[in-house]
XYZ file of C-alpha atoms in Angstrom:
577
model
C -2.439 5.163 -11.659
C -1.701 2.539 -8.998
C -1.848 4.068 -5.173
C 1.280 3.625 -3.489
C -0.357 4.677 -0.202
C -0.496 2.552 2.505
C -4.119 2.249 3.498
C -6.069 3.140 -0.070
C -8.900 0.092 -0.827
C -7.982 -1.341 -4.464
C -9.831 0.198 -5.592
C -10.479 3.026 -4.551
C -14.002 2.508 -3.732
C -16.568 1.776 -0.547
C -17.039 -2.058 -1.175
C -13.643 -2.779 -2.369
C -11.781 -6.071 -1.457
C -8.490 -5.211 -1.294
C -5.938 -3.133 0.376
C -2.617 -1.684 -0.639
C 0.519 -2.380 1.074
C 2.411 -0.599 -1.085
C 5.969 -2.035 0.027
C 8.163 -4.795 1.455
C 8.469 -3.071 4.914
C 4.642 -1.892 4.839
C 3.336 -5.699 4.884
C 6.045 -5.996 7.592
C 4.744 -3.983 9.709
C 0.703 -4.781 8.741
C 1.666 -8.290 10.009
C 3.546 -6.305 12.881
C 0.992 -4.579 13.913
C 2.907 -1.277 13.895
C 1.014 1.682 14.682
C 2.794 3.637 11.691
C 0.998 1.231 8.723
C -2.717 -0.219 10.747
C -3.519 3.515 11.711
C -3.482 4.066 7.847
C -5.977 0.794 7.547
C -9.395 2.012 6.890
C -10.005 -0.877 4.877
C -8.537 -4.438 3.776
C -9.523 -7.613 2.137
C -13.120 -8.473 4.464
C -12.782 -12.242 5.691
C -9.408 -10.439 7.492
C -11.374 -6.958 8.166
C -14.033 -6.065 9.589
C -16.238 -3.198 7.393
C -17.053 -0.104 9.451
C -20.320 -0.171 8.161
C -19.678 -3.987 9.471
C -18.509 -3.055 12.775
C -21.161 0.403 12.910
C -23.618 -2.237 12.961
C -22.378 -4.669 15.209
C -21.818 -1.010 17.824
C -25.039 -0.464 17.341
C -26.623 -3.914 18.582
C -24.458 -3.832 21.331
C -25.320 -0.572 22.769
C -29.015 -1.607 21.970
C -28.915 -5.307 23.236
C -25.453 -6.120 24.574
C -24.697 -6.495 28.308
C -21.876 -5.009 30.328
C -18.401 -6.560 29.149
C -20.227 -8.003 25.564
C -19.676 -7.329 22.228
C -21.107 -8.934 19.371
C -20.867 -9.970 15.113
C -23.672 -10.182 13.008
C -24.057 -13.423 10.761
C -26.724 -13.748 7.634
C -28.660 -15.963 9.704
C -29.739 -18.084 12.792
C -28.381 -20.714 11.836
C -24.720 -19.731 11.230
C -24.772 -17.783 14.413
C -25.325 -20.899 16.500
C -22.048 -22.495 14.475
C -20.160 -19.520 16.111
C -21.212 -19.692 19.137
C -19.861 -23.599 19.048
C -16.871 -22.433 18.389
C -16.055 -19.835 20.873
C -17.691 -22.212 23.256
C -15.178 -25.256 21.945
C -11.636 -23.296 21.676
C -12.762 -19.976 25.240
C -10.904 -20.563 27.894
C -13.504 -19.820 30.263
C -15.769 -22.736 29.652
C -18.760 -20.779 31.287
C -18.505 -18.128 29.518
C -22.375 -17.184 29.007
C -22.427 -16.943 24.084
C -26.185 -15.801 23.634
C -27.613 -15.414 20.189
C -29.876 -14.038 18.666
C -31.762 -13.464 16.322
C -33.233 -9.907 14.685
C -35.555 -9.911 10.998
C -35.983 -6.686 8.761
C -39.437 -6.204 7.980
C -41.139 -7.419 3.505
C -41.499 -4.555 1.570
C -45.502 -3.229 1.578
C -45.829 -2.068 -1.161
C -45.489 -3.117 -5.045
C -42.714 0.188 -4.712
C -40.728 -0.916 -2.168
C -39.600 -4.011 -3.690
C -37.018 -2.016 -5.689
C -35.243 -0.639 -2.467
C -36.586 -3.849 0.435
C -36.038 -6.802 1.361
C -36.839 -9.121 4.053
C -34.558 -10.914 5.595
C -33.423 -12.392 8.683
C -29.522 -12.059 11.059
C -27.883 -13.630 14.275
C -26.133 -11.678 16.474
C -23.735 -13.370 18.534
C -23.276 -12.034 22.052
C -19.860 -12.362 24.220
C -17.392 -11.006 26.579
C -14.914 -9.114 25.401
C -11.925 -11.208 25.566
C -13.456 -13.247 23.455
C -13.577 -11.318 20.390
C -10.523 -13.238 18.961
C -12.003 -15.830 19.187
C -15.066 -14.920 17.070
C -12.960 -13.120 14.902
C -11.004 -16.055 13.907
C -14.913 -18.378 12.836
C -15.262 -15.175 11.193
C -12.197 -15.288 8.669
C -12.515 -19.311 8.661
C -15.701 -19.835 8.180
C -15.744 -16.499 5.338
C -20.069 -16.335 6.474
C -19.563 -13.157 7.634
C -22.665 -10.406 6.535
C -21.525 -8.317 3.498
C -20.320 -4.544 3.546
C -23.522 -3.998 1.706
C -25.872 -5.915 3.715
C -24.289 -4.108 6.775
C -25.169 -1.276 5.450
C -28.890 -2.186 4.626
C -29.480 -3.353 8.358
C -28.183 -0.557 9.601
C -30.460 1.905 7.742
C -33.383 -0.318 8.627
C -32.286 -1.901 12.464
C -30.982 1.587 13.416
C -31.680 4.622 11.169
C -34.944 3.935 10.010
C -35.756 3.275 13.707
C -34.255 6.475 15.255
C -36.144 9.004 11.906
C -39.758 6.393 13.641
C -38.576 7.422 17.266
C -38.754 11.169 16.053
C -41.351 10.910 14.286
C -42.818 8.974 17.464
C -41.688 12.669 19.397
C -43.128 15.565 16.444
C -46.220 13.496 16.556
C -46.875 13.740 19.935
C -45.533 17.616 20.475
C -48.012 17.977 17.300
C -50.547 16.580 19.043
C -50.007 17.928 22.151
C -50.429 21.730 20.280
C -53.728 20.142 18.348
C -55.056 19.728 22.060
C -54.247 22.953 22.664
C -55.838 24.549 19.442
C -58.970 22.706 20.161
C -59.234 25.374 23.712
C -58.163 27.657 22.089
C -60.105 28.567 18.685
C -58.178 31.235 17.637
C -54.742 29.607 17.732
C -54.559 28.768 13.686
C -52.556 25.718 11.879
C -51.027 26.850 8.885
C -48.762 23.213 8.514
C -49.332 21.387 4.640
C -49.704 18.113 4.679
C -47.881 17.837 0.952
C -44.313 19.788 1.834
C -42.585 16.952 1.451
C -44.570 15.339 -1.167
C -42.545 17.176 -4.180
C -39.049 17.116 -2.953
C -39.157 13.184 -1.948
C -40.196 12.587 -5.647
C -37.379 15.012 -6.979
C -35.083 12.484 -5.123
C -36.288 9.140 -6.594
C -35.422 9.927 -9.416
C -32.376 11.801 -8.714
C -31.342 9.023 -7.262
C -32.441 6.614 -10.265
C -31.311 8.493 -12.319
C -27.467 8.165 -10.978
C -28.025 4.708 -10.671
C -28.918 4.151 -14.273
C -26.723 6.733 -15.810
C -23.622 4.839 -14.220
C -24.190 1.037 -14.750
C -25.425 0.056 -11.022
C -28.618 -2.754 -10.782
C -29.603 -2.256 -7.856
C -33.080 -2.877 -8.116
C -33.673 -6.132 -5.418
C -36.915 -7.558 -7.710
C -33.768 -8.484 -9.701
C -31.823 -10.794 -7.451
C -33.950 -13.851 -7.815
C -32.964 -13.765 -11.626
C -29.879 -12.490 -10.759
C -29.012 -15.945 -8.514
C -30.478 -17.890 -11.973
C -28.741 -15.873 -14.191
C -24.825 -16.424 -12.140
C -25.896 -20.315 -11.725
C -26.591 -20.720 -15.388
C -23.836 -18.867 -16.220
C -21.326 -20.786 -14.351
C -22.840 -24.340 -14.785
C -22.418 -23.364 -18.531
C -25.477 -22.177 -19.987
C -24.581 -18.526 -20.617
C -27.141 -17.462 -22.571
C -30.563 -18.346 -20.889
C -32.908 -16.788 -23.471
C -31.692 -19.077 -26.650
C -29.301 -20.894 -24.458
C -26.323 -20.685 -27.469
C -22.815 -21.310 -26.262
C -19.291 -20.369 -28.415
C -17.048 -23.608 -27.725
C -14.959 -22.086 -25.282
C -18.174 -22.058 -22.730
C -19.235 -25.761 -24.117
C -16.167 -27.070 -22.910
C -15.252 -25.499 -19.337
C -17.775 -28.380 -17.726
C -17.585 -31.292 -20.544
C -21.033 -31.763 -20.178
C -24.209 -29.120 -19.435
C -25.076 -29.758 -15.809
C -28.261 -28.302 -14.175
C -27.978 -24.821 -12.679
C -29.975 -26.362 -9.478
C -26.582 -28.141 -8.686
C -24.924 -24.895 -8.072
C -25.263 -23.507 -5.752
C -24.060 -19.312 -3.871
C -22.421 -18.267 -1.018
C -21.326 -14.978 0.474
C -17.311 -15.827 -0.365
C -15.337 -18.705 -1.557
C -14.049 -19.798 1.932
C -17.144 -20.402 2.468
C -18.016 -22.654 -0.382
C -14.809 -24.780 1.275
C -16.614 -24.488 4.837
C -20.151 -26.038 4.144
C -18.643 -28.851 2.021
C -16.464 -29.782 5.114
C -19.292 -29.233 7.391
C -21.661 -31.352 4.904
C -19.579 -34.068 4.467
C -19.133 -34.618 8.380
C -22.386 -34.374 8.521
C -23.477 -37.393 5.818
C -20.549 -39.614 6.352
C -18.248 -41.461 8.926
C -16.635 -38.613 11.157
C -13.224 -38.920 9.882
C -9.819 -37.688 9.229
C -9.617 -34.822 5.776
C -6.563 -35.057 3.324
C -4.715 -31.335 2.113
C -3.252 -32.442 -0.566
C -0.686 -29.686 -1.533
C 0.091 -26.563 0.481
C -3.038 -24.780 -0.039
C -4.777 -20.494 0.840
C -4.114 -20.013 4.125
C -7.686 -20.916 5.808
C -8.437 -23.879 4.212
C -6.702 -25.826 6.364
C -7.234 -24.118 8.965
C -10.681 -25.221 8.089
C -10.049 -28.822 8.123
C -7.868 -28.101 11.243
C -10.572 -26.811 13.484
C -13.891 -28.494 12.410
C -14.026 -31.772 13.230
C -11.662 -34.591 13.880
C -8.509 -32.922 11.971
C -6.793 -33.506 8.850
C -3.226 -35.186 7.157
C -1.234 -32.577 5.687
C 0.358 -33.785 2.391
C 1.820 -30.283 1.989
C 3.879 -31.402 -1.201
C 1.588 -32.298 -3.181
C 3.437 -34.076 -5.471
C 3.478 -37.771 -6.925
C 5.770 -39.325 -3.646
C 3.260 -37.880 -1.701
C 0.065 -39.574 -3.587
C 2.174 -42.764 -3.283
C 2.710 -42.407 0.545
C -0.570 -41.715 0.860
C -1.988 -44.485 -1.733
C 0.606 -47.077 1.085
C -1.400 -46.138 3.863
C -4.532 -45.999 2.710
C -3.826 -49.790 1.678
C -2.567 -50.373 5.239
C -6.060 -49.458 6.733
C -5.942 -45.513 6.950
C -9.681 -44.345 6.403
C -10.521 -40.507 5.289
C -13.984 -38.508 4.713
C -12.028 -36.729 1.837
C -8.786 -34.844 0.467
C -9.313 -31.699 -0.109
C -6.838 -29.857 -2.794
C -6.146 -26.522 -5.369
C -6.310 -27.627 -8.998
C -3.703 -25.226 -9.498
C -2.218 -24.324 -5.417
C -2.084 -20.777 -4.430
C 0.956 -19.884 -4.192
C 3.604 -22.488 -6.029
C 0.940 -23.499 -8.924
C 1.408 -27.068 -8.884
C -1.670 -29.069 -10.364
C -2.402 -32.534 -8.880
C -2.705 -35.895 -10.241
C -6.986 -36.116 -10.077
C -6.720 -38.645 -11.901
C -5.417 -40.694 -9.587
C -6.736 -39.001 -6.569
C -10.368 -39.844 -8.073
C -9.541 -43.256 -8.268
C -8.268 -43.764 -4.719
C -11.710 -41.792 -3.899
C -13.312 -44.155 -5.358
C -11.305 -47.346 -4.064
C -11.104 -46.203 -0.607
C -14.323 -44.162 -0.829
C -13.417 -40.965 0.240
C -14.923 -37.654 -1.525
C -12.551 -34.869 -3.303
C -13.259 -31.428 -3.092
C -11.220 -29.541 -5.500
C -11.061 -25.741 -5.576
C -10.731 -24.882 -8.597
C -10.072 -20.680 -7.733
C -7.253 -20.141 -9.585
C -7.560 -23.035 -12.769
C -11.199 -21.010 -13.714
C -13.432 -23.580 -15.217
C -12.838 -21.995 -18.633
C -9.429 -23.605 -18.654
C -10.001 -26.284 -17.031
C -12.329 -28.956 -16.124
C -12.515 -31.264 -13.072
C -15.997 -32.124 -12.697
C -15.025 -35.790 -13.718
C -12.782 -35.789 -10.777
C -14.957 -34.392 -8.245
C -17.176 -34.830 -6.194
C -17.514 -31.354 -5.409
C -16.148 -28.108 -6.726
C -15.623 -25.033 -4.543
C -14.859 -21.513 -5.792
C -14.326 -18.320 -5.188
C -15.767 -15.732 -7.382
C -14.609 -12.779 -5.986
C -11.379 -13.046 -8.368
C -11.131 -13.162 -11.791
C -15.352 -14.447 -12.299
C -16.194 -10.975 -10.467
C -12.737 -9.428 -11.739
C -13.911 -5.677 -10.608
C -13.305 -6.503 -7.020
C -15.838 -4.654 -5.494
C -17.971 -8.337 -3.909
C -17.154 -11.626 -2.000
C -19.493 -14.213 -3.600
C -18.250 -18.621 -4.064
C -20.196 -21.501 -5.529
C -20.333 -25.277 -4.641
C -20.761 -27.475 -7.620
C -22.516 -31.328 -6.317
C -21.293 -33.626 -8.960
C -24.515 -34.705 -10.375
C -22.680 -38.690 -11.105
C -20.781 -38.240 -7.937
C -21.721 -41.732 -5.218
C -22.299 -39.905 -2.601
C -24.445 -37.159 -4.945
C -27.770 -38.060 -3.279
C -26.766 -38.209 0.330
C -25.220 -34.238 -0.907
C -28.568 -33.506 -2.556
C -30.724 -34.559 0.212
C -28.117 -33.120 2.801
C -28.820 -29.583 0.423
C -32.700 -29.503 0.658
C -32.716 -29.800 4.304
C -30.094 -27.366 5.396
C -29.050 -25.250 2.339
C -29.721 -21.979 3.281
C -29.194 -19.425 0.411
C -26.996 -16.735 1.927
C -25.377 -14.466 -0.234
C -26.739 -11.327 -0.313
C -29.168 -9.958 -2.681
C -27.434 -6.585 -3.778
C -23.732 -8.569 -3.475
C -25.464 -11.227 -6.358
C -26.537 -8.014 -8.634
C -23.361 -6.886 -8.783
C -22.021 -9.462 -9.923
C -24.275 -11.015 -11.882
C -23.126 -7.542 -14.118
C -19.588 -7.775 -13.578
C -19.134 -11.691 -14.826
C -20.937 -11.123 -18.126
C -17.704 -10.400 -19.565
C -16.054 -13.601 -17.766
C -15.087 -15.822 -20.803
C -13.645 -12.231 -22.750
C -11.266 -11.351 -19.991
C -9.975 -14.888 -19.286
C -8.913 -15.446 -22.468
C -7.020 -11.761 -22.543
C -5.471 -12.583 -18.821
C -4.317 -16.053 -20.039
C -2.363 -15.042 -23.351
C -0.441 -11.755 -21.400
C 0.339 -14.193 -18.222
C 2.293 -16.462 -20.893
C 4.176 -12.770 -22.771
C 5.018 -12.106 -18.367
C 6.543 -15.604 -17.760
C 8.045 -15.707 -20.599
C 9.798 -11.499 -19.544
C 10.419 -13.230 -15.950
C 12.647 -16.503 -17.568
C 14.658 -14.317 -20.000
C 15.802 -11.622 -16.996
C 19.043 -13.013 -15.039
C 18.260 -12.075 -11.763
C 15.334 -14.152 -11.766
C 15.912 -17.784 -9.589
C 12.305 -19.784 -10.219
C 9.003 -19.167 -11.632
C 6.101 -20.684 -10.626
C 3.146 -21.240 -13.226
C 1.180 -24.068 -15.169
C 2.683 -23.930 -18.222
C 7.035 -24.428 -17.500
C 6.000 -26.735 -14.024
C 7.271 -29.998 -13.576
C 3.312 -30.387 -12.771
C 2.150 -29.827 -16.540
C 1.249 -33.129 -17.669
C -1.108 -33.421 -15.031
C -2.409 -29.684 -16.173
C -3.017 -30.642 -19.665
C -5.079 -33.677 -18.589
C -7.830 -31.491 -17.266
C -7.325 -28.831 -19.723
C -10.231 -27.550 -21.609
C -9.659 -27.450 -25.331
C -9.087 -23.413 -26.150
C -8.220 -22.908 -22.216
C -5.095 -21.235 -21.130
C -3.287 -22.077 -17.936
C -4.490 -18.826 -16.109
C -3.414 -15.957 -14.225
C -1.015 -16.200 -11.150
C 2.368 -16.346 -11.708
C 4.557 -16.614 -8.040
C 8.337 -16.251 -8.731
C 11.812 -15.685 -7.135
C 14.960 -13.747 -7.187
C 18.378 -14.877 -7.080
C 19.306 -12.427 -4.266
C 15.719 -11.428 -2.392
C 16.989 -7.961 -1.597
C 16.545 -8.003 -4.949
C 13.035 -8.985 -5.357
C 12.490 -6.173 -2.340
C 13.562 -3.847 -4.720
C 11.615 -4.848 -7.257
C 8.770 -4.938 -5.284
C 9.513 -1.205 -3.774
C 9.727 -0.385 -7.093
C 7.051 -1.635 -9.624
C 4.871 0.803 -10.507
C 1.476 -1.738 -10.182
C -1.314 -2.055 -7.456
C 0.242 -4.177 -4.787
C -1.893 -5.483 -2.134
C -4.125 -9.092 -1.341
C -6.414 -10.962 -3.252
C -5.893 -11.867 -7.432
C -8.065 -12.931 -10.344
C -8.633 -8.916 -10.588
C -9.207 -7.094 -13.181
C -5.766 -4.745 -12.802
C -2.509 -6.762 -12.443
C -2.065 -7.007 -8.430
C 1.096 -8.273 -6.304
C 1.599 -9.177 -3.101
C 5.028 -10.777 -1.042
C 2.669 -14.109 -0.989
C 4.632 -15.401 2.362
C 5.057 -12.592 4.095
C 1.703 -11.791 3.733
C 0.060 -15.141 4.034
C 1.850 -16.835 6.639
C 3.975 -14.372 8.788
C 3.696 -16.049 11.559
C 4.688 -19.549 9.891
C 7.673 -18.857 7.790
C 10.166 -21.064 8.884
C 7.276 -23.808 9.138
C 6.115 -22.955 5.697
C 9.857 -23.951 4.157
C 9.095 -27.531 4.395
C 6.714 -27.059 1.790
C 8.914 -25.319 -0.705
C 7.440 -21.738 0.262
C 9.776 -18.952 0.111
C 9.858 -16.598 3.132
C 10.411 -14.446 -0.522
C 8.430 -15.332 -2.910
C 6.492 -12.793 -4.632
C 3.165 -13.087 -6.495
C 1.305 -11.222 -10.046
C -2.728 -12.106 -10.532
C -2.212 -10.463 -14.314
C -5.011 -8.248 -15.094
C -6.722 -6.879 -18.185
C -3.574 -3.991 -19.149
C -2.404 -4.066 -22.755
C 0.586 -6.580 -22.516
C 2.855 -4.410 -23.601
C 1.922 -1.552 -21.200
C 2.838 -4.135 -18.819
C 5.705 -5.893 -19.588
C 7.371 -2.462 -19.677
C 6.236 -1.549 -15.756
C 7.742 -4.674 -15.405
C 10.673 -4.009 -17.170
C 11.698 -1.007 -15.379
C 11.944 -2.921 -11.663
C 14.044 -5.634 -13.173
C 16.552 -3.373 -14.153
């Protein structure tokens, strides 16, 4: 049963991606920082809430390497840490602040056995004055380039706990040497120690851990991380079965043509793919503004606003907006890229990608499409995009226990040679090995899950349409932009699992949300149905502003899961009365 207790992770596991905010009032309380909510928040969406293991790691590193009145954040490479430092220096009120970056490395495996549990890695630690912590956290949130909670657990073990154990062992060794020194002087004293007294226990513990991992399906052997990443890239580009390369018709249609997996890049989060796409384009093309077409997820706009020369925001993302953009381009507007979601979150609008690509070719700007909501089994956007971004955290994973993203370079893009050269030189694989192993396992039944979610979602839409309390429903199959969705829809694809809706009376919406027996919190694409008051959760500080883009403050968003349709429909009906 879904928990209705504030702050409980969803699912209730150590590396959960979502967190329970069970009522409208609790969501507002969270946004306003009210103690009755925040005191119970021991977890949260990883880019917004720094995991307890990461906090512990940062505290340990600050204690060891920090200076008075400093804090730190840990990033998965020295290069990323330097990007964070540049961001803090740009926006800090104190331009004389000293921002330090420390590179630390974990030791490589020494024996063949150690390759299963140990991996050599390096990190970048950014030390900054305590009052600059909000800026450092902004970078963490916007860029999506922070370390994962699994990586932090490994770093705690390798950089902190093992060091403490080594220190204790050194102390014990010194004591033992002192005893031996005394014994050598006093022949009558004999040692009864046994050099093998712990050997049996260690072997039993190793066997027990192996049993637990196999028993509960945990795939944690670091030796297979490289293979897992290769399988993921092949799965994303259409080569589902690595050994036989046999594809179902549904899978064949997902990309239109088979991509080379070398053009698929893995990232530590979906947001980091958008950040890096923007970063790469700024490096290879003239330094100009971008266009954000349609109302996007909040941090996409933050990236375009805060990194680089700025953004033209066309929040309605409709045909009129596209006509106006075309006129501006005809009159000399120059842009580096157009970013859009397909369809958009939360209004589920589909942009006219054919027209956008036509303008991109004519006026020399790149087209970057975030296909997370539609997902590549349902829609085929490759012919109309130079870069495709996606959050693998969502339906590709489904289990809500790993953060990940993918970026695809279109080999037919005129920017491909420059982009490929830049990626060959600059791209770092920052996707943590253990996260890759979890994601590979989670995504094995991706095709089957997507088809079931698509089918159930259509039934939920029909239920909402039949209810007189509902004012508006946002879903690709009933949107005014359906014709643009159908132009890119895969032959066997559906319309996705994300549905937003409004009640005629806002109080009815609040009552429904508070009563409905579903999981309630951030994220989407989970294997369980997940609801949230989207505008309150994502845009609480700008509720008046977002209304100009047709985003109502009372909007409710539901991400459909794998429950049996009849059971889910009954849960919804019970709260719609």
